[in-house]
Coordinates of C-alpha atoms in Angstrom, one line a residue:
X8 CA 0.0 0.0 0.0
X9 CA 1.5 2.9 -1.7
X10 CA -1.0 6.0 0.2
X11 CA -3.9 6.6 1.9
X12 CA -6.8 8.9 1.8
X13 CA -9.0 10.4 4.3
X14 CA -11.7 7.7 3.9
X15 CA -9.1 5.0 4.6
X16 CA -7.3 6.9 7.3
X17 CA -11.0 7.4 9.0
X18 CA -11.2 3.9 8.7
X19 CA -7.7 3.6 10.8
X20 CA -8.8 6.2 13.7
X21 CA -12.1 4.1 14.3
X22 CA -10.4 1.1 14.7
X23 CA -7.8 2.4 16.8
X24 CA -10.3 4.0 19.1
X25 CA -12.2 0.8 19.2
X26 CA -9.4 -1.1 20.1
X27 CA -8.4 1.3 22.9
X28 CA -11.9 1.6 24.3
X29 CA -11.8 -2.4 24.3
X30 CA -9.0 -2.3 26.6
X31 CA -9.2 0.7 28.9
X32 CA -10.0 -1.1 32.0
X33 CA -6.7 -2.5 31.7
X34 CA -5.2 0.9 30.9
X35 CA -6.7 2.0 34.1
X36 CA -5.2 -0.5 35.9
X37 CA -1.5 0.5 34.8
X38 CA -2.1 3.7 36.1
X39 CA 0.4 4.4 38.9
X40 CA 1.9 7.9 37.2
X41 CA 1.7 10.8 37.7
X42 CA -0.6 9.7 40.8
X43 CA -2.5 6.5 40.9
X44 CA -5.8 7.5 40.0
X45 CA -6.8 4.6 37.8
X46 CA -8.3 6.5 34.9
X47 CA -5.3 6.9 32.4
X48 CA -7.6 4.3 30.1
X49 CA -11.3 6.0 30.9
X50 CA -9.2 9.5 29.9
X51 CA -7.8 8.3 26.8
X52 CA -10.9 6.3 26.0
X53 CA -12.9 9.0 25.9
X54 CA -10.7 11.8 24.4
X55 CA -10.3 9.1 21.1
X56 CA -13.9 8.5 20.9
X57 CA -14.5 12.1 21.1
X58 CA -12.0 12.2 17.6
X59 CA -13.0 9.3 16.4
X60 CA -17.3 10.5 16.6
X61 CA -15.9 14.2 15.2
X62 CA -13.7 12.5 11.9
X63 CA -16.9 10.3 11.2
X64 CA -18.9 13.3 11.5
X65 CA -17.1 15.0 8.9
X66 CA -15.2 12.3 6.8
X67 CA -13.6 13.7 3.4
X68 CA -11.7 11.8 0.7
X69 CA -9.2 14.7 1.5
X70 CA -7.1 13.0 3.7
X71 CA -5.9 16.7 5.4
X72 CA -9.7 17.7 6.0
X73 CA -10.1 14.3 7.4
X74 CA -7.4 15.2 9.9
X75 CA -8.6 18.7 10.8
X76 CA -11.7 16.6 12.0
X77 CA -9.9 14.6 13.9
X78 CA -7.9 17.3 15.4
X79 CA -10.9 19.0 16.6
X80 CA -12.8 15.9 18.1
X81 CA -9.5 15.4 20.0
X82 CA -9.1 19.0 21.3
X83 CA -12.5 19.0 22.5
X84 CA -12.8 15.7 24.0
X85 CA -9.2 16.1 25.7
X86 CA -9.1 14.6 29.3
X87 CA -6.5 14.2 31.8
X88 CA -2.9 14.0 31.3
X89 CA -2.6 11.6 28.7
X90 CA -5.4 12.1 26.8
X91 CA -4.4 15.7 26.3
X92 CA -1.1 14.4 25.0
X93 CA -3.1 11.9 22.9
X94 CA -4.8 15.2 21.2
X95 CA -1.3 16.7 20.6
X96 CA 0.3 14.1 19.0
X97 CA -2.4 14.1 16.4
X98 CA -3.1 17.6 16.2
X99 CA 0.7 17.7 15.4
X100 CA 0.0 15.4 12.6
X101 CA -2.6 17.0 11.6
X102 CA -1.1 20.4 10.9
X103 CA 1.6 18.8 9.2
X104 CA -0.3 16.5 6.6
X105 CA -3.6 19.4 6.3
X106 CA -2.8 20.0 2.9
X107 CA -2.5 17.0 1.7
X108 CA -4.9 15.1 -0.3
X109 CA -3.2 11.3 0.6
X110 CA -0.6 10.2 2.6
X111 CA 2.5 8.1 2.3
X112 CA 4.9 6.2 4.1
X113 CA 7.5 9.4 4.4
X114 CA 4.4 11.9 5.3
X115 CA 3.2 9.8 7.2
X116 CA 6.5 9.3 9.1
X117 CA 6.7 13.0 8.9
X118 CA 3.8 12.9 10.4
X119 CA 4.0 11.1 13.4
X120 CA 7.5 13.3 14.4
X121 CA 6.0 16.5 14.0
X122 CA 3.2 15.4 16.3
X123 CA 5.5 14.7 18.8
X124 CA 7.2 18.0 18.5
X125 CA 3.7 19.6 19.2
X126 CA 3.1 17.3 22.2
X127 CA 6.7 18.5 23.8
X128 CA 5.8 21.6 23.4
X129 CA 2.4 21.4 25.0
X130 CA 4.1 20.1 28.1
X131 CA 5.5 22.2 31.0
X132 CA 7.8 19.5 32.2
X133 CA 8.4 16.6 29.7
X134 CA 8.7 13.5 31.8
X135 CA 10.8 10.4 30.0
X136 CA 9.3 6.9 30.1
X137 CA 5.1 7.7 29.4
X138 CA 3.5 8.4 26.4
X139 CA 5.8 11.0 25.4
X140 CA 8.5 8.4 25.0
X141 CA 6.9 5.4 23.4
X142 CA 5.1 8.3 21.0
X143 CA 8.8 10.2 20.3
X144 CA 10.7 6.2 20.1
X145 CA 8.1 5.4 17.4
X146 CA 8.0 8.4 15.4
X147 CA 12.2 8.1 14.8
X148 CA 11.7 4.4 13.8
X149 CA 9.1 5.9 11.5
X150 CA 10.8 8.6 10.0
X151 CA 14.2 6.1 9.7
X152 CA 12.1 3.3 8.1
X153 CA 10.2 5.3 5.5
X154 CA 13.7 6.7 4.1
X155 CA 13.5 3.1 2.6
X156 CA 10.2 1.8 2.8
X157 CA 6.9 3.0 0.9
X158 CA 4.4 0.2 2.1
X159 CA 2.4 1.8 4.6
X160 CA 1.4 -1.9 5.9
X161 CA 5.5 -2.4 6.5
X162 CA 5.9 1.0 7.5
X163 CA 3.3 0.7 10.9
X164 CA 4.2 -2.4 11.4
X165 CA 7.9 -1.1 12.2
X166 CA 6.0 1.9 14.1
X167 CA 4.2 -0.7 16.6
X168 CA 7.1 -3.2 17.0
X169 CA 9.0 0.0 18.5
X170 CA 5.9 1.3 19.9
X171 CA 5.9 -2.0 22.0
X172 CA 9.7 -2.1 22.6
X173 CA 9.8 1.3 23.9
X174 CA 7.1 0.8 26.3
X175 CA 8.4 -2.4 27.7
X176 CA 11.5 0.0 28.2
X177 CA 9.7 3.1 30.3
X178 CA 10.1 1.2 33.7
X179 CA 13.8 1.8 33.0
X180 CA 13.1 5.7 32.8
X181 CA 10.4 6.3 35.2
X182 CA 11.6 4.9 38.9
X183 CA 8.1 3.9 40.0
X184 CA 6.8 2.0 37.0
X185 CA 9.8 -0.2 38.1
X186 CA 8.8 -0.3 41.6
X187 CA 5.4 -1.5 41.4
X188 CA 6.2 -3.5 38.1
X189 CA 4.2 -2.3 35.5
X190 CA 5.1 0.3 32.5
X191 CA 3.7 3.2 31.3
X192 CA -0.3 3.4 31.0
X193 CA -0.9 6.3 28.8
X194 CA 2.0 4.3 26.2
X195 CA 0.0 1.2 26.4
X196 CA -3.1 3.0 25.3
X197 CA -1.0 4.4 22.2
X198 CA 0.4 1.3 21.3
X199 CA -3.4 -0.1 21.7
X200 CA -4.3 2.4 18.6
X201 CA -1.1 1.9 16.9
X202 CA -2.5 -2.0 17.0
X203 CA -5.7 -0.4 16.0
X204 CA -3.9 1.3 12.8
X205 CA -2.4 -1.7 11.4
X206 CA -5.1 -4.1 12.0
X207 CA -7.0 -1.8 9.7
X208 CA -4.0 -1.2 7.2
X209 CA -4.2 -5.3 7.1
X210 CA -7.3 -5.9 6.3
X211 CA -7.8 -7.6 9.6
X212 CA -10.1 -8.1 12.9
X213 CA -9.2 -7.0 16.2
X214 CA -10.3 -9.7 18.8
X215 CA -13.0 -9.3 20.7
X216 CA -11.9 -8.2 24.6
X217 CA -13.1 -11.0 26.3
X218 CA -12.6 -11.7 30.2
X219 CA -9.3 -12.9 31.7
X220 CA -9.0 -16.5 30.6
X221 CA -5.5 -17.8 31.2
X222 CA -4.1 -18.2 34.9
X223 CA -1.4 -16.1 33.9
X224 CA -3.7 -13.4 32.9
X225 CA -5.4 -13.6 35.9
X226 CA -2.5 -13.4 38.0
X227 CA -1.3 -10.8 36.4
X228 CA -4.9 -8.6 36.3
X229 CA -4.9 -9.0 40.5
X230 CA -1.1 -7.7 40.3
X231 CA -1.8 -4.8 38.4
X232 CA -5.0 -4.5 40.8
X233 CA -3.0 -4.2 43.7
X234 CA -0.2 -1.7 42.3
X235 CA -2.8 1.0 42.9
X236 CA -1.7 0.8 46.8
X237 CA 1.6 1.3 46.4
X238 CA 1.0 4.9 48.3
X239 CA -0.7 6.3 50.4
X240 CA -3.8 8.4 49.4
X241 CA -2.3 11.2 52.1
X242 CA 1.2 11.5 49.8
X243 CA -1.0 12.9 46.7
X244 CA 0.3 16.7 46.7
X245 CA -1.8 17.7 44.3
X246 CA -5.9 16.9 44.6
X247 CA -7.6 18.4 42.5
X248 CA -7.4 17.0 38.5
X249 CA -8.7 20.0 37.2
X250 CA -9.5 20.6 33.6
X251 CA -11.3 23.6 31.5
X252 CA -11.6 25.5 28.7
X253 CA -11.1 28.9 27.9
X254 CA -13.4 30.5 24.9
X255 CA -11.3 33.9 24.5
X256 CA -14.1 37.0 24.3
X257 CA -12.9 40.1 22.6
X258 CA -13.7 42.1 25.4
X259 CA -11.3 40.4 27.5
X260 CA -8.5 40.0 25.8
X261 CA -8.2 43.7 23.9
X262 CA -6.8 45.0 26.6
X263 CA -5.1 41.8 28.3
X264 CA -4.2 39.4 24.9
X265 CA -3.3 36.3 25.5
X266 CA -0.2 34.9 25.6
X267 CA -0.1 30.9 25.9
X268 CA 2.9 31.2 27.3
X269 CA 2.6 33.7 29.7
X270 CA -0.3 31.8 30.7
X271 CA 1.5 28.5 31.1
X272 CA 3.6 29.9 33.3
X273 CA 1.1 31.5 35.4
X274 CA -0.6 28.4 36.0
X275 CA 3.0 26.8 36.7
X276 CA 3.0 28.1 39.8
X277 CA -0.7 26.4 40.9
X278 CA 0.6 22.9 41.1
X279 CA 2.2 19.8 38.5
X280 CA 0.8 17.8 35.6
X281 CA 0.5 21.3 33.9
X282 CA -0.8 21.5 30.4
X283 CA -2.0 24.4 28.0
X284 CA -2.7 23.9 24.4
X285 CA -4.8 26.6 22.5
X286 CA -6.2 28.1 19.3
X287 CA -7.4 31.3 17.6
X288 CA -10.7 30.5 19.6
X289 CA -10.1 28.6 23.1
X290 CA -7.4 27.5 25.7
X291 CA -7.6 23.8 27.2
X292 CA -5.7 23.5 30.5
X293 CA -5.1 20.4 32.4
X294 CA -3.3 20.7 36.3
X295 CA -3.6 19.0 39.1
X296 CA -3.1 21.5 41.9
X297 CA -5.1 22.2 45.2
X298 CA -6.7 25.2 44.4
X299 CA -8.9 24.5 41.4
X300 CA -10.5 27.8 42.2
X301 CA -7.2 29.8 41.5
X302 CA -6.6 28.3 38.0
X303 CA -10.6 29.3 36.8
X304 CA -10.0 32.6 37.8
X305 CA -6.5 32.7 35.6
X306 CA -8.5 31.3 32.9
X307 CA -11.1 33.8 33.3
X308 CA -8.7 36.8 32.5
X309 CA -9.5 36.0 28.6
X310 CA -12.6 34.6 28.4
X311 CA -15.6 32.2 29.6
X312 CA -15.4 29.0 31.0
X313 CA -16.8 25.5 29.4
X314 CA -16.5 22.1 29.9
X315 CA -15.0 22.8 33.3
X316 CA -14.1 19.3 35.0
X317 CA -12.9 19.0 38.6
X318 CA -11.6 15.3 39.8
X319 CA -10.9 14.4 43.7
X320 CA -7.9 12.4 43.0
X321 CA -7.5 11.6 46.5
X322 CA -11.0 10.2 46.8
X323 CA -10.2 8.3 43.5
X324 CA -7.6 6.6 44.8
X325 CA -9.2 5.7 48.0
X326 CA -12.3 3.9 46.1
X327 CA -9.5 2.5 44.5
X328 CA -7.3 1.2 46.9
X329 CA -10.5 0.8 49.7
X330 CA -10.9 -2.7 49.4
X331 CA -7.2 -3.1 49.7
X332 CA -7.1 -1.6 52.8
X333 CA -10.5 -2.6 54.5
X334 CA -8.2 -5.8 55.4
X335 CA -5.7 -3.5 57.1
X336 CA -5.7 -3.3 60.9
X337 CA -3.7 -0.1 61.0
X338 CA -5.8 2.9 60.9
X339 CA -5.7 5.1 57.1
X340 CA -4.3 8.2 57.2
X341 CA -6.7 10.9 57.5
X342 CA -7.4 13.0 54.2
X343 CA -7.0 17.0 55.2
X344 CA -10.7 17.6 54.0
X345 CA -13.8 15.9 52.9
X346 CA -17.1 17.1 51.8
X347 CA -20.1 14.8 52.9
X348 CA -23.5 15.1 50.6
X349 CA -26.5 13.6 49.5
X350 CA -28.1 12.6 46.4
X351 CA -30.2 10.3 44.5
X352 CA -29.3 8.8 41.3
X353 CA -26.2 6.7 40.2
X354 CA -25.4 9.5 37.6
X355 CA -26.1 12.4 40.2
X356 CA -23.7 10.8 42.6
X357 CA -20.9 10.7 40.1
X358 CA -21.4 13.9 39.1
X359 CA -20.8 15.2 42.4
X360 CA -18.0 13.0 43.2
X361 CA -16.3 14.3 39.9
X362 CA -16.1 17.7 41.0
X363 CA -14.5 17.0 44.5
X364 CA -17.4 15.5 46.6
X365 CA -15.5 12.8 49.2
X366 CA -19.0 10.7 49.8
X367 CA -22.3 11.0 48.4
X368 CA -24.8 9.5 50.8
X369 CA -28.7 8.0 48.9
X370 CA -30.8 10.1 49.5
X371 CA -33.1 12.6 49.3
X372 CA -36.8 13.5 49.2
X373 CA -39.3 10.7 50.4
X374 CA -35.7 9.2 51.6
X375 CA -33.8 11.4 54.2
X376 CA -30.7 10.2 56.1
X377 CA -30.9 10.5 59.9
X378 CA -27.9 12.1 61.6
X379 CA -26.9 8.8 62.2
X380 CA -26.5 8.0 58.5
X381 CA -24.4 11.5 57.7
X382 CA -21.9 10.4 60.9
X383 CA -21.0 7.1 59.6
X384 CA -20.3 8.9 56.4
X385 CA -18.0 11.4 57.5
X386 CA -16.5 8.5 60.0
X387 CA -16.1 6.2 56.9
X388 CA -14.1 9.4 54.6
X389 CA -11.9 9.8 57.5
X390 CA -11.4 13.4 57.2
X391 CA -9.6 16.2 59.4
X392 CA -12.4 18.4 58.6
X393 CA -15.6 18.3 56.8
X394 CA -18.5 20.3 54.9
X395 CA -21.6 19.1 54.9
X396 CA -24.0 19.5 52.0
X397 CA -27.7 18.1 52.7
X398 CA -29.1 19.5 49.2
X399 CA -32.5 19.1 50.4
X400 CA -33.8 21.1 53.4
X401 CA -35.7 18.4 55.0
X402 CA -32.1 17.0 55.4
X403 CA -30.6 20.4 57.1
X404 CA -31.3 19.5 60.3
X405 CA -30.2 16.5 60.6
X406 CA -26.6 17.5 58.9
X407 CA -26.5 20.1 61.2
X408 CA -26.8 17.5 64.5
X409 CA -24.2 15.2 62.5
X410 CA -21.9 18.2 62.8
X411 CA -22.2 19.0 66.2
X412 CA -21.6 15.3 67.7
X413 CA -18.8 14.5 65.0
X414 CA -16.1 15.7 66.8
X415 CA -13.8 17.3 64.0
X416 CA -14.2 20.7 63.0
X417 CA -17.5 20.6 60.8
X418 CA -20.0 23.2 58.8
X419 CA -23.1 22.7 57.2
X420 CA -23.5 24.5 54.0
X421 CA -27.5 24.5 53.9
X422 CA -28.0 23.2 50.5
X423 CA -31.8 22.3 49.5
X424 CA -30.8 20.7 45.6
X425 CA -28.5 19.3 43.8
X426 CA -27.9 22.2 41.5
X427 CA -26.8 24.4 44.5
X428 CA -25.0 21.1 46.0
X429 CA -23.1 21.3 42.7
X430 CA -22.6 25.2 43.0
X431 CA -21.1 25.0 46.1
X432 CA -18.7 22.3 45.6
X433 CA -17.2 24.0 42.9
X434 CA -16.3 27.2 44.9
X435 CA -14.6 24.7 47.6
X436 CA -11.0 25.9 48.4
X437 CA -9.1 23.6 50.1
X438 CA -6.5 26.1 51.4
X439 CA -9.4 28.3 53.2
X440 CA -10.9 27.5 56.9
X441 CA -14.1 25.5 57.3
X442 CA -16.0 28.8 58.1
X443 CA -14.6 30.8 55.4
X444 CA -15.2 27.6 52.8
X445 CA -19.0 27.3 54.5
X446 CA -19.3 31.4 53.6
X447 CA -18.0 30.7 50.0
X448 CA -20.3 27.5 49.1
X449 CA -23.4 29.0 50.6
X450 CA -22.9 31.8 48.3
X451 CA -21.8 30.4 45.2
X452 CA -25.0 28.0 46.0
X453 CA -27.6 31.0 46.4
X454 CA -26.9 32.2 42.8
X455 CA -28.0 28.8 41.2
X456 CA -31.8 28.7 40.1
X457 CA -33.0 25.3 40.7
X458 CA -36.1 23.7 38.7
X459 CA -37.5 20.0 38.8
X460 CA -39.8 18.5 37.3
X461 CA -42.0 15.4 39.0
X462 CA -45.7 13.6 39.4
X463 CA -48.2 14.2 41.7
X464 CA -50.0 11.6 43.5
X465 CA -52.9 13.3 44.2
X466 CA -56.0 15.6 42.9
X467 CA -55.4 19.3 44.4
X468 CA -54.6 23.0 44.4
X469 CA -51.6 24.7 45.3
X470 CA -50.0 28.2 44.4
X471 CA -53.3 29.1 42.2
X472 CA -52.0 25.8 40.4
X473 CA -54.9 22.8 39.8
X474 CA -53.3 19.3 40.2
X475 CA -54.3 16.2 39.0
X476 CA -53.3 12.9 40.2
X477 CA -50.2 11.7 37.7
X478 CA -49.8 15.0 36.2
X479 CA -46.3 16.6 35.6
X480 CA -45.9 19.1 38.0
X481 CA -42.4 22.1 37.4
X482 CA -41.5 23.2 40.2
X483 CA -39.1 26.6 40.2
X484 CA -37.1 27.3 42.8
X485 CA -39.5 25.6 45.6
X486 CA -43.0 27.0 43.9
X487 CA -45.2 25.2 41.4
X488 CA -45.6 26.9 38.3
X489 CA -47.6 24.3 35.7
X490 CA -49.4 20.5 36.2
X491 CA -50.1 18.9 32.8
X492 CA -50.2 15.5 32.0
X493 CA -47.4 16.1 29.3
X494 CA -43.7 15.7 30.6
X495 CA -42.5 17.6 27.6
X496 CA -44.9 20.6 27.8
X497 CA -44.2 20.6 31.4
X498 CA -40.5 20.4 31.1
X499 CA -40.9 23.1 27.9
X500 CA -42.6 25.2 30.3
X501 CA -40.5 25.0 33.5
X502 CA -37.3 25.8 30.5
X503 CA -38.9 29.0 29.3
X504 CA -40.1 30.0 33.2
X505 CA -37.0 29.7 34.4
X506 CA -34.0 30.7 31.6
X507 CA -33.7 34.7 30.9
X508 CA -31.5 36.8 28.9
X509 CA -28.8 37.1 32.2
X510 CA -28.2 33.8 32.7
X511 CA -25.3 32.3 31.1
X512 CA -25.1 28.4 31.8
X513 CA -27.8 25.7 31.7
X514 CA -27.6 22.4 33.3
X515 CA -30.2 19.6 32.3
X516 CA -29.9 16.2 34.7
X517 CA -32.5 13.6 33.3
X518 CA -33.6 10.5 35.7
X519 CA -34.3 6.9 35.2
X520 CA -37.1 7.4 33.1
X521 CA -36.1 9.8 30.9
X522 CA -34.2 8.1 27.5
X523 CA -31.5 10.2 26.4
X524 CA -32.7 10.9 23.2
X525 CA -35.8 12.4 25.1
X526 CA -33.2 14.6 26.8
X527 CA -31.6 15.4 23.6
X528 CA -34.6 17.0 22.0
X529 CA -34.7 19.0 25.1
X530 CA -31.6 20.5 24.8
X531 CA -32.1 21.1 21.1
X532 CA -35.4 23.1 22.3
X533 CA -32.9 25.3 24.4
X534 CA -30.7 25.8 21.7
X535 CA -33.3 27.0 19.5
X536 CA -34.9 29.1 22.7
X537 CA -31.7 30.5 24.4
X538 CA -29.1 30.7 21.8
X539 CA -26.6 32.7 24.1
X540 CA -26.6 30.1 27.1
X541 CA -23.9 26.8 27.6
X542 CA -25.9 23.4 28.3
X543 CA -24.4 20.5 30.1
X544 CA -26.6 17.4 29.8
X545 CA -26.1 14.8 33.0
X546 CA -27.9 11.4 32.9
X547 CA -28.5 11.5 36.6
X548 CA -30.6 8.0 36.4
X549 CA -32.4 9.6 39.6
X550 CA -35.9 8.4 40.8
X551 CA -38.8 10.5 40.9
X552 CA -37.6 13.4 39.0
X553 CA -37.3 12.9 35.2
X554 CA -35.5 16.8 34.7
X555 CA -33.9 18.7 37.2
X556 CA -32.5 21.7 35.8
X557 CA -29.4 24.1 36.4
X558 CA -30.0 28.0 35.3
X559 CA -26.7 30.3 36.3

């Protein structure tokens, strides 16, 4: 095989995503660098697919258009360390093959180096023996094989044989891959779409990922399990994963232009892990540093904030390790802070634990936790200190009691709904007092318009409103506005009540009975109502209420 065009090369990136999606559990399980969070395979995952669905989207014969697609899937979908590298390496590609119409073996190769120039550069402190490495070993062996070679086929082959080679070599660079035994994660998910790229050049299947068959395999799965412990939870210097994105607004940055790395190097000082890539349009920053709030604000300086995503890495690596350590007799260390809310709905409950929640008690309305329940949650987190976030006000009281018998310093934050729980949360600064932080949250939660959407289960009257057994019944901000027997004209309703020309961000979380299509068409009717407002769409799978909704 002589070239490639963009249909073909689509083909490649499809497979290759597939095949790393097929194996990012065991991606996740590798992951012991830069802390031993687990998700180097659910990050990388997720950024390909997000290039992949883009480049299907808008697949051209053109093989550079193809790659602009691609580019831009990966940029958006970009997610922790190595999944922000990932989006490098081929936007580096993809600016240096955009104008051409096929591909072969030497631009290709050409390719593959320059995208590891970008991903260098995207990096505050390169570190040797991760994805860096296996991506920079293969992309010499590239460039040195196609000075002889035209087959593509031969040409990736030699790409993943030192793809492999290099990645059983990182333990060699990176002390603790060799302490625990396992190499890099994020260059095991490359060389799982390298894999990807020539089973597609080939001709060939991938196998299906099937569970751990051999007794070697399992053996080594229960290893790699238990290299997650290697640490303790308490050593993590950095908490907070924290990733966002800056769309520049002209307002902002005519009188303060931004400088990527000016920028860099303000954030530099905030914590590790640091990475800024940008465009004519937007910034996307990935750090892990305690004080999520500080590196918003930077961001803020040139423009609004979107997809903003806020991991407790410490809490990750607990649920991680817990089970590990439930077999302990000595006592875990403590964690310097937790924050202890409520919530029903699988979805819900991730949510909140994604953006720094340390336990997320079931819960809610027809289903309040006594004090009893909140203690044992805070006891179970093992914090120094702890906020307390009921987000229902039936549930205040009762947080309230669980902070004044707990016996560490403790502050309830009277939430009374999720989308104030979620408010709060992110204003949490971990470097403030417990008073201060309570101050902060309560605030940051008042601002938040909350609306919901449930059934009644009875005929009657309330607000001026007539209610009929099984009707839909919006409820905004704690007052019922509309009972129909249509959830969509109820929900369309409670949208155009609640969403005004001020507000800038719109958050839709749809329950168990919703599908997501369903929730789809709602967002669409926001679009096409609000046009100036962001919308985050959240399967909460929570009972009772099919919509709650988010207006800031």
């Amino acid at each position: 095989m002589k070239s490639i065009d963009g249909l073909q090369f689509a083909e490649m990136i499809s497979m290759g995503a597939y095949h790393l999606k097929q194996n990012a559990d065991y991606v996740d399980s590798l992951n012991v660098f830069p802390v031993p969070d687990g998700d180097t395979g659910t990050n990388m995952n997720l950024s390909m697919t997000s290039g992949a669905k883009e480049t299907a989207a808008n697949v051209s014969a053109h093989l550079g258009k193809t790659s602009q697609a691609l580019s831009k899937g990966l940029l958006m979908g970009a997610r922790g360390n190595s999944g922000v590298i990932l989006s490098q390496l081929f936007r580096g590609f993809g600016k240096s093959v955009e104008e051409k119409e096929v591909l072969t073996a030497s631009e290709f190769a050409e390719g593959l180096r320059y995208g590891v120039e970008t991903a260098y550069k995207a990096v505050m402190k390169p570190v040797e023996g991760t994805i860096l490495t296996v991506a920079k070993d293969a992309a010499a062996v590239a460039v040195e094989t196609a000075a002889a070679e035209t087959d593509l086929v031969q040409l990736m082959e030699a790409i993943l044989t030192e793809a492999k080679a290099s990645l059983k070599r990182t333990p060699d660079l990176l002390p603790v891959l060799k302490e625990v035994g396992v190499v890099d994660s994020g260059g095991q998910g490359l060389v799982y779409v390298y894999e990807g790229f020539l089973a597609c050049l080939k001709g060939e299947e991938l196998p299906e990922r099937t569970v751990v068959q051999s007794m070697d395999e399992l053996v080594s799965a229960e290893h790699h399990r238990n290299v997650q412990g290697f640490m303790d939870t308490a050593d993590i210097e950095f908490g907070y994963c924290t990733e966002f994105m800056v769309r520049f607004e002209d307002d902002k940055t005519k009188n303060h232009p931004f400088d990527e790395n000016d920028f860099r190097l303000q954030l530099n000082e905030m914590g590790d892990s640091l990475l800024v890539i940008s465009d004519e349009e937007i910034a996307k920053v990935h750090i892990h540093t305690e004080n999520p709030g500080n590196a918003l604000s930077c961001g803020q300086q040139y423009g609004s904030l979107i997809n903003i995503k806020i991991e407790n890495m410490r809490q990750q690596h607990m649920d991680i390790v817990g089970d590990q350590s439930a077999g302990k007799n000595t006592p875990a260390k403590k964690v310097p802070y937790a924050i202890v809310t409520v919530a029903m709905g699988e979805g819900i409950a991730d949510l909140l634990k994604s953006i720094g929640a340390s336990f997320v008690i079931e819960g809610g309305q027809t289903m309040n936790p006594s004090t009893e329940d909140i203690v044992k949650a805070i006891q179970e987190v093992g914090a120094e200190r702890v906020l307390i976030l009921p987000n229902n006000k039936n549930i205040v009281l009762a947080a309230e009691q669980a902070a004044e018998v707990i016996g560490i310093e403790a502050a309830v934050v009277p939430t009374k709904s999720v989308p104030e729980g979620l408010a709060a949360i992110l204003a949490f600064n971990p470097e403030a007092d417990v008073t201060a932080n309570a101050k902060s949250m309560k605030a940051a939660a008042s601002v938040v318009k909350t609306g919901q959407v449930t059934t009644a289960v009875r005929d009657t009257s309330i607000d001026g409103v007539a209610i009929h057994t099984d009707d839909y019944m919006a409820i905004s901000n704690g007052k019922i506005t509309i009972a129909t027997p249509s959830l969509d004209t109820t929900m369309k309703s409670l949208i155009d009540d609640m969403i005004t020309e001020d507000d800038e961000i719109v958050t839709v979380i749809y329950g168990e009975d919703v599908s997501k299509q369903d929730a789809e068409q709602m967002v669409a009717y926001i679009e096409g109502q609000f046009e100036h407002v962001e919308i985050e769409l959240y399967n909460g799978k929570q009972p009772l209420y099919p919509y709650i909704l988010s207006v800031e």
